[in-house]
C-alpha cells in the first residue's frame, strides 16, 4: 500500500523558514517524480513544486520561486520542501503527491494527508 | 499559464441522481486532464486520469470524457458518500493548474 506521510508543519513568523518532509513507502520511491501541492484555508488546490525521480528536473510555481526549494533523498525514501522568507499568504495545508511515473506527462496518483503551515506573528 | 474553469461551482442533487461537472481549459491540453475528489478535512483522492481512465479502486459510477479544451466528470446514481468537492487539473504543462472546484451536496 502506498503511503505518503508529511511532517514539519507548524507556526512560523513572517520572514521565517520551515522544512517540510514527506516519508514515502509502499512503492519504489526512486522511480517516481514527486510534487508539493498546497491548499490555503477554505480555498482550492495550488501546485507548488515538482522534482523528477533523479532530481535533475525541478519546477516551481511563480508564487514560491526563489523562496522554496524542493529536494529528495532516494536512499531515505523522502521528499523535502525548504521554505524560506515565508509570508502570510503561504499559510496552507501542504500535501506531497506522487506522479504516476517519472516524466513530464504524469498525473498525481497518490496524496499524503497533509501538514499545516501557519505564517503569522 | 493554462487556466482551468469548472462549472458549476456548487450543485445540490438527490440520491440516485446523475450529475455532470464541466471543466474547460484556456488552451488545448489533449487528454492530460485529471479529476480529484476531496472531502472536508481530508486529502484529495485521485479519481480519473487521461480524461477518462479510472484510477485503480475507483468505482465505475465515476466517468470522464473530453479532449482538447472541454471535459466532463459524470457521477451516476449519487450516494451520500459522494458528497465532496471535485477538482479538475491539467498536466499538459507547468505550472500544473487546477479548476476552482465544484461542491456537490446531496
Coordinates of C-alpha atoms in Angstrom, one line a residue:
Chain A
X1 CA 0.0 0.0 0.0
X2 CA 1.3 3.4 -1.0
X3 CA 1.9 5.7 2.0
X4 CA 3.0 9.3 2.0
X5 CA 3.4 11.0 5.4
X6 CA 4.1 14.7 5.6
X7 CA 5.7 16.3 8.7
X8 CA 7.4 19.6 9.7
X9 CA 4.5 22.0 9.6
X10 CA 3.8 24.5 12.3
X11 CA 3.5 28.1 13.3
X12 CA 6.3 30.4 11.9
X13 CA 6.7 34.2 11.9
X14 CA 6.7 36.1 8.6
X15 CA 10.2 36.0 7.1
X16 CA 10.9 32.7 8.8
X17 CA 11.8 29.3 7.5
X18 CA 10.5 25.8 7.7
X19 CA 11.4 22.5 6.2
X20 CA 8.7 20.0 5.3
X21 CA 9.3 16.3 4.9
X22 CA 7.4 13.6 3.2
X23 CA 8.2 9.9 4.1
X24 CA 7.2 7.5 1.3
X25 CA 6.6 3.8 1.5
X26 CA 4.9 1.0 -0.4
X27 CA 6.5 1.8 -3.8
X28 CA 9.9 2.2 -5.4
X29 CA 10.4 5.9 -4.5
X30 CA 13.4 6.4 -6.7
X31 CA 11.3 5.6 -9.8
X32 CA 8.7 8.3 -9.4
X33 CA 8.6 12.0 -9.7
X34 CA 7.0 13.9 -6.8
X35 CA 5.2 17.1 -6.2
X36 CA 4.2 19.5 -3.4
X37 CA 0.6 20.9 -3.6
X38 CA -0.9 23.3 -1.1
X39 CA -4.4 24.5 -0.1
X40 CA -5.0 27.7 1.8
X41 CA -7.8 27.6 4.4
X42 CA -11.1 27.4 2.6
X43 CA -9.5 27.7 -0.8
X44 CA -8.7 25.4 -3.7
X45 CA -5.7 23.4 -4.6
X46 CA -2.4 25.1 -5.8
X47 CA 0.5 23.2 -7.3
X48 CA 3.8 24.3 -5.7
X49 CA 6.7 22.3 -7.0
X50 CA 7.9 19.3 -8.9
X51 CA 11.0 17.1 -8.8
X52 CA 12.0 14.3 -11.1
X53 CA 13.0 10.9 -9.9
X54 CA 16.7 11.6 -10.1
X55 CA 16.4 15.3 -9.0
X56 CA 17.6 16.5 -12.4
X57 CA 14.5 18.4 -13.2
X58 CA 12.8 20.9 -10.9
X59 CA 9.8 23.2 -11.4
X60 CA 8.3 25.8 -9.2
X61 CA 5.2 27.9 -9.1
X62 CA 5.9 31.6 -9.7
X63 CA 4.5 32.4 -6.2
X64 CA 7.3 30.4 -4.5
X65 CA 10.2 30.7 -7.0
X66 CA 13.3 31.9 -5.3
X67 CA 12.0 31.2 -1.8
X68 CA 11.2 27.5 -1.8
X69 CA 13.5 24.6 -2.7
X70 CA 12.3 21.1 -3.4
X71 CA 14.7 18.1 -2.9
X72 CA 14.6 14.4 -2.3
X73 CA 16.8 11.6 -0.8
X74 CA 16.1 8.4 -2.6
X75 CA 18.1 6.4 -0.1
X76 CA 15.8 7.6 2.6
X77 CA 12.6 7.5 0.6
X78 CA 12.0 11.1 1.5
X79 CA 10.9 14.3 -0.2
X80 CA 11.5 17.7 1.2
X81 CA 10.4 21.3 0.8
X82 CA 12.6 24.0 2.2
X83 CA 10.6 27.2 2.7
X84 CA 12.3 30.5 3.3
X85 CA 11.1 34.1 3.5
X86 CA 7.7 32.9 4.5
X87 CA 4.7 35.1 4.0
X88 CA 1.2 35.2 5.4
X89 CA -0.1 34.0 2.0
X90 CA 2.0 30.8 2.3
X91 CA -0.4 29.7 5.1
X92 CA -1.9 26.4 3.9
X93 CA -2.0 22.7 4.2
X94 CA 0.9 21.2 2.2
X95 CA 0.5 17.9 0.5
X96 CA 3.1 15.7 -1.1
X97 CA 1.7 14.0 -4.2
X98 CA 3.2 11.1 -6.3
X99 CA 3.2 11.2 -10.0
X100 CA 2.0 8.2 -12.0
X101 CA 5.6 7.7 -13.3
X102 CA 8.7 9.7 -14.0
X103 CA 8.4 12.3 -16.7
X104 CA 6.6 15.3 -18.0
X105 CA 3.1 13.9 -18.6
X106 CA 2.0 12.1 -15.5
X107 CA -0.9 12.7 -13.3
X108 CA -0.9 12.9 -9.5
X109 CA -2.0 9.4 -8.4
X110 CA -1.4 9.4 -4.6
X111 CA -1.5 12.0 -1.9
X112 CA -0.3 12.4 1.7
X113 CA -2.6 13.5 4.5
X114 CA -1.0 17.0 4.5
X115 CA 0.8 19.2 7.1
X116 CA -0.4 22.6 8.1
X117 CA 1.9 25.6 7.8
X118 CA 0.7 28.8 9.5
X119 CA 2.6 32.0 8.9
X120 CA 1.7 34.6 11.5
X121 CA 3.2 36.9 14.1
Chain B
X1 CA -0.3 29.5 -17.7
X2 CA -3.3 27.4 -18.6
X3 CA -6.5 28.4 -16.8
X4 CA -9.0 25.7 -15.8
X5 CA -12.6 26.8 -15.3
X6 CA -15.1 24.5 -13.7
X7 CA -18.8 24.8 -13.6
X8 CA -21.0 24.8 -11.7
X9 CA -19.1 26.0 -8.5
X10 CA -21.7 24.1 -6.5
X11 CA -24.7 21.9 -7.0
X12 CA -27.3 20.2 -5.0
X13 CA -28.8 16.8 -6.1
X14 CA -30.8 13.9 -4.8
X15 CA -29.9 10.4 -4.0
X16 CA -29.7 8.3 -7.2
X17 CA -29.3 11.4 -9.5
X18 CA -26.8 11.5 -12.2
X19 CA -24.7 14.7 -12.1
X20 CA -22.2 16.2 -14.6
X21 CA -19.4 18.7 -13.9
X22 CA -17.7 20.6 -16.6
X23 CA -14.1 21.7 -16.9
X24 CA -12.8 24.0 -19.6
X25 CA -9.1 24.7 -20.3
X26 CA -7.9 28.0 -21.7
X27 CA -6.0 26.2 -24.4
X28 CA -5.8 22.7 -25.7
X29 CA -4.4 20.1 -23.3
X30 CA -5.0 17.0 -25.4
X31 CA -6.3 14.4 -22.8
X32 CA -3.9 15.4 -20.0
X33 CA -6.7 16.0 -17.6
X34 CA -7.3 14.5 -14.1
X35 CA -10.2 14.7 -11.6
X36 CA -9.9 14.6 -7.8
X37 CA -12.4 14.2 -5.0
X38 CA -11.9 16.0 -1.7
X39 CA -14.0 15.5 1.4
X40 CA -13.8 18.1 4.2
X41 CA -10.7 17.9 6.3
X42 CA -9.2 15.1 4.1
X43 CA -6.6 14.9 1.4
X44 CA -7.7 14.9 -2.3
X45 CA -8.2 11.5 -3.8
X46 CA -7.4 10.7 -7.4
X47 CA -10.4 9.6 -9.4
X48 CA -9.6 9.9 -13.1
X49 CA -6.6 10.5 -15.3
X50 CA -6.1 10.9 -19.0
X51 CA -9.5 12.4 -19.1
X52 CA -11.4 9.1 -19.0
X53 CA -9.3 6.4 -17.3
X54 CA -10.3 5.4 -13.8
X55 CA -7.7 5.2 -11.1
X56 CA -7.4 1.7 -9.5
X57 CA -10.1 1.1 -7.0
X58 CA -12.4 3.9 -8.1
X59 CA -16.0 2.7 -8.7
X60 CA -17.3 2.7 -12.2
X61 CA -20.1 5.2 -11.2
X62 CA -17.4 7.8 -12.0
X63 CA -16.7 8.5 -15.6
X64 CA -14.8 11.2 -17.5
X65 CA -14.8 12.4 -21.1
X66 CA -13.4 15.1 -23.3
X67 CA -10.3 16.1 -25.2
X68 CA -8.7 19.4 -26.2
X69 CA -10.4 22.1 -24.1
X70 CA -13.7 20.7 -22.9
X71 CA -14.1 17.9 -20.3
X72 CA -16.8 16.4 -18.1
X73 CA -17.0 14.3 -15.0
X74 CA -20.1 12.3 -14.5
X75 CA -21.3 10.7 -11.3
X76 CA -24.1 8.2 -11.8
X77 CA -26.5 7.2 -9.0
X78 CA -25.4 9.7 -6.5
X79 CA -24.9 8.4 -2.9
X80 CA -24.3 10.2 0.4
X81 CA -20.6 9.3 0.3
X82 CA -20.2 11.2 -3.0
X83 CA -20.8 14.5 -1.2
X84 CA -17.5 16.3 -1.7
X85 CA -15.7 18.9 -3.7
X86 CA -14.4 17.8 -7.1
X87 CA -11.4 19.4 -8.9
X88 CA -10.1 19.1 -12.4
X89 CA -6.4 19.6 -13.1
X90 CA -4.3 19.8 -16.3
X91 CA -0.9 18.1 -16.6
X92 CA -0.2 19.2 -20.1
X93 CA 2.3 21.8 -18.9
X94 CA 3.9 23.5 -15.9
X95 CA 2.6 25.1 -13.8
X96 CA 0.1 22.4 -13.2
X97 CA -3.2 24.2 -12.6
X98 CA -6.5 23.2 -11.0
X99 CA -10.0 24.2 -11.6
X100 CA -11.7 26.2 -8.8
X101 CA -13.7 23.2 -7.6
X102 CA -17.3 22.0 -7.6
X103 CA -19.0 21.3 -4.3
X104 CA -21.6 18.5 -4.6
X105 CA -24.2 18.4 -1.9
X106 CA -26.8 15.7 -1.5

